[in-house]
Amino acid sequence: QVQLVESGGGLVQAGDSLRLSCAASGSTFSNYGMGWFRQAPGKEREFVARIGWIGPSRYYSDSVKGRFTISRDNAKNTVYLQMNSLKPEDTAVYYCAASERRLVTTLMSVEYWGQGIQVTVSS
């Protein structure tokens, strides 16, 4: 079992950058596919980005491709989401997600969730 704790959210202006971090504990981090999802008010939770447990294997939603970058540091048990050129439509609660030896691209593929962290982008 793994515990996930997000940090780094906040209020920024359109065009700014922000980096989210997700610290994992409780299991062998390098065995887990990691990802980020987000949920805006009144909308369903949606996939944002994921990274595999073997090699980079990065994948992004069309809405963030070219602006967001996911990365991981297995020595620090942490996954990051670098968000550049932020837009008001990126405003949401962002959730870290993990699955053991599985790519986290859909809600059904996620075994563990973080508690979520708010990102607000003002226009």
CSV table of C-alpha atoms in Angstrom, one decimal:
chain,number,residue,atom,x,y,z
A,1,GLN,CA,0.0,0.0,0.0
A,2,VAL,CA,1.2,3.5,-0.7
A,3,GLN,CA,0.3,6.9,0.7
A,4,LEU,CA,0.4,10.0,-1.5
A,5,VAL,CA,0.6,13.6,-0.4
A,6,GLU,CA,0.5,16.5,-2.9
A,7,SER,CA,2.0,19.9,-2.4
A,8,GLY,CA,2.8,23.0,-4.4
A,9,GLY,CA,-0.7,24.2,-5.4
A,10,GLY,CA,-2.0,27.8,-5.1
A,11,LEU,CA,-3.3,30.8,-6.8
A,12,VAL,CA,-1.4,32.1,-9.9
A,13,GLN,CA,-2.2,34.3,-12.9
A,14,ALA,CA,-2.7,33.2,-16.4
A,15,GLY,CA,0.7,32.5,-18.1
A,16,ASP,CA,2.4,31.7,-14.9
A,17,SER,CA,4.1,28.4,-13.9
A,18,LEU,CA,3.6,26.1,-11.0
A,19,ARG,CA,5.1,22.8,-10.0
A,20,LEU,CA,3.2,20.2,-8.1
A,21,SER,CA,4.9,17.5,-6.1
A,22,CYS,CA,3.5,14.2,-4.8
A,23,ALA,CA,5.5,12.4,-2.1
A,24,ALA,CA,4.8,8.7,-1.8
A,25,SER,CA,5.5,6.5,1.2
A,26,GLY,CA,4.7,3.0,2.4
A,27,SER,CA,5.9,0.9,-0.5
A,28,THR,CA,8.5,0.5,-3.2
A,29,PHE,CA,7.9,3.7,-5.2
A,30,SER,CA,9.8,2.5,-8.3
A,31,ASN,CA,7.3,-0.3,-8.8
A,32,TYR,CA,4.4,2.2,-9.3
A,33,GLY,CA,3.1,3.8,-12.4
A,34,MET,CA,2.2,7.4,-11.4
A,35,GLY,CA,-0.1,10.0,-12.7
A,36,TRP,CA,-2.0,13.2,-12.2
A,37,PHE,CA,-5.7,13.8,-12.6
A,38,ARG,CA,-7.8,16.9,-12.0
A,39,GLN,CA,-11.4,17.8,-11.2
A,40,ALA,CA,-12.9,21.2,-11.9
A,41,PRO,CA,-16.1,22.3,-10.1
A,42,GLY,CA,-19.1,20.6,-11.5
A,43,LYS,CA,-17.0,18.4,-13.8
A,44,GLU,CA,-15.8,14.8,-13.7
A,45,ARG,CA,-12.3,13.9,-12.7
A,46,GLU,CA,-10.1,13.8,-15.8
A,47,PHE,CA,-6.7,12.4,-16.7
A,48,VAL,CA,-3.8,14.9,-17.0
A,49,ALA,CA,-0.5,13.1,-17.3
A,50,ARG,CA,1.2,9.8,-16.4
A,51,ILE,CA,4.6,8.3,-16.2
A,52,GLY,CA,5.5,4.6,-16.2
A,53,TRP,CA,7.5,2.7,-13.6
A,54,ILE,CA,10.0,1.3,-16.2
A,55,GLY,CA,11.5,4.0,-18.4
A,56,PRO,CA,9.9,7.4,-18.9
A,57,SER,CA,6.7,6.3,-20.8
A,58,ARG,CA,5.1,9.7,-20.5
A,59,TYR,CA,1.7,10.5,-21.8
A,60,TYR,CA,-0.5,13.6,-21.6
A,61,SER,CA,-4.0,14.7,-22.3
A,62,ASP,CA,-4.4,16.9,-25.3
A,63,SER,CA,-5.4,19.9,-23.2
A,64,VAL,CA,-2.0,20.0,-21.4
A,65,LYS,CA,0.3,18.6,-24.0
A,66,GLY,CA,3.2,21.0,-24.7
A,67,ARG,CA,2.6,22.9,-21.5
A,68,PHE,CA,2.8,20.4,-18.7
A,69,THR,CA,5.7,17.9,-17.9
A,70,ILE,CA,5.5,15.0,-15.6
A,71,SER,CA,8.7,13.5,-14.1
A,72,ARG,CA,9.7,11.3,-11.2
A,73,ASP,CA,12.6,11.0,-8.8
A,74,ASN,CA,12.7,7.5,-7.4
A,75,ALA,CA,15.5,8.4,-4.9
A,76,LYS,CA,13.1,10.9,-3.4
A,77,ASN,CA,9.9,8.9,-3.8
A,78,THR,CA,8.3,11.8,-5.6
A,79,VAL,CA,6.5,12.6,-8.8
A,80,TYR,CA,6.3,16.1,-10.2
A,81,LEU,CA,4.0,18.0,-12.5
A,82,GLN,CA,5.6,21.1,-14.0
A,83,MET,CA,2.8,23.3,-15.3
A,84,ASN,CA,3.7,26.2,-17.6
A,85,SER,CA,1.6,28.7,-19.5
A,86,LEU,CA,-1.2,28.1,-17.2
A,87,LYS,CA,-4.7,29.0,-18.3
A,88,PRO,CA,-7.9,29.8,-16.3
A,89,GLU,CA,-9.3,26.5,-17.6
A,90,ASP,CA,-6.5,24.7,-15.7
A,91,THR,CA,-8.2,25.6,-12.5
A,92,ALA,CA,-9.1,22.5,-10.6
A,93,VAL,CA,-8.2,20.2,-7.7
A,94,TYR,CA,-5.2,18.1,-8.8
A,95,TYR,CA,-4.9,14.5,-7.6
A,96,CYS,CA,-1.8,12.3,-7.6
A,97,ALA,CA,-2.5,8.7,-8.6
A,98,ALA,CA,-0.6,5.5,-8.4
A,99,SER,CA,-0.9,1.8,-9.4
A,100,GLU,CA,1.5,-1.0,-8.9
A,101,ARG,CA,3.1,-2.0,-12.2
A,102,ARG,CA,0.3,-0.4,-14.1
A,103,LEU,CA,0.0,2.7,-16.3
A,104,VAL,CA,-2.5,5.1,-14.7
A,105,THR,CA,-4.3,6.6,-17.6
A,106,THR,CA,-7.9,6.0,-16.6
A,107,LEU,CA,-9.9,6.3,-13.4
A,108,MET,CA,-10.3,2.6,-13.3
A,109,SER,CA,-6.6,2.0,-13.5
A,110,VAL,CA,-5.8,3.9,-10.3
A,111,GLU,CA,-5.2,2.0,-7.1
A,112,TYR,CA,-4.3,4.9,-4.8
A,113,TRP,CA,-5.2,8.6,-4.7
A,114,GLY,CA,-3.8,11.6,-2.9
A,115,GLN,CA,-6.0,13.9,-1.1
A,116,GLY,CA,-5.9,16.5,-3.8
A,117,ILE,CA,-4.6,20.1,-4.0
A,118,GLN,CA,-6.2,23.2,-5.3
A,119,VAL,CA,-4.7,25.1,-8.3
A,120,THR,CA,-6.5,28.3,-9.3
A,121,VAL,CA,-5.5,30.3,-12.3
A,122,SER,CA,-6.9,33.8,-12.6
A,123,SER,CA,-7.3,35.6,-15.9
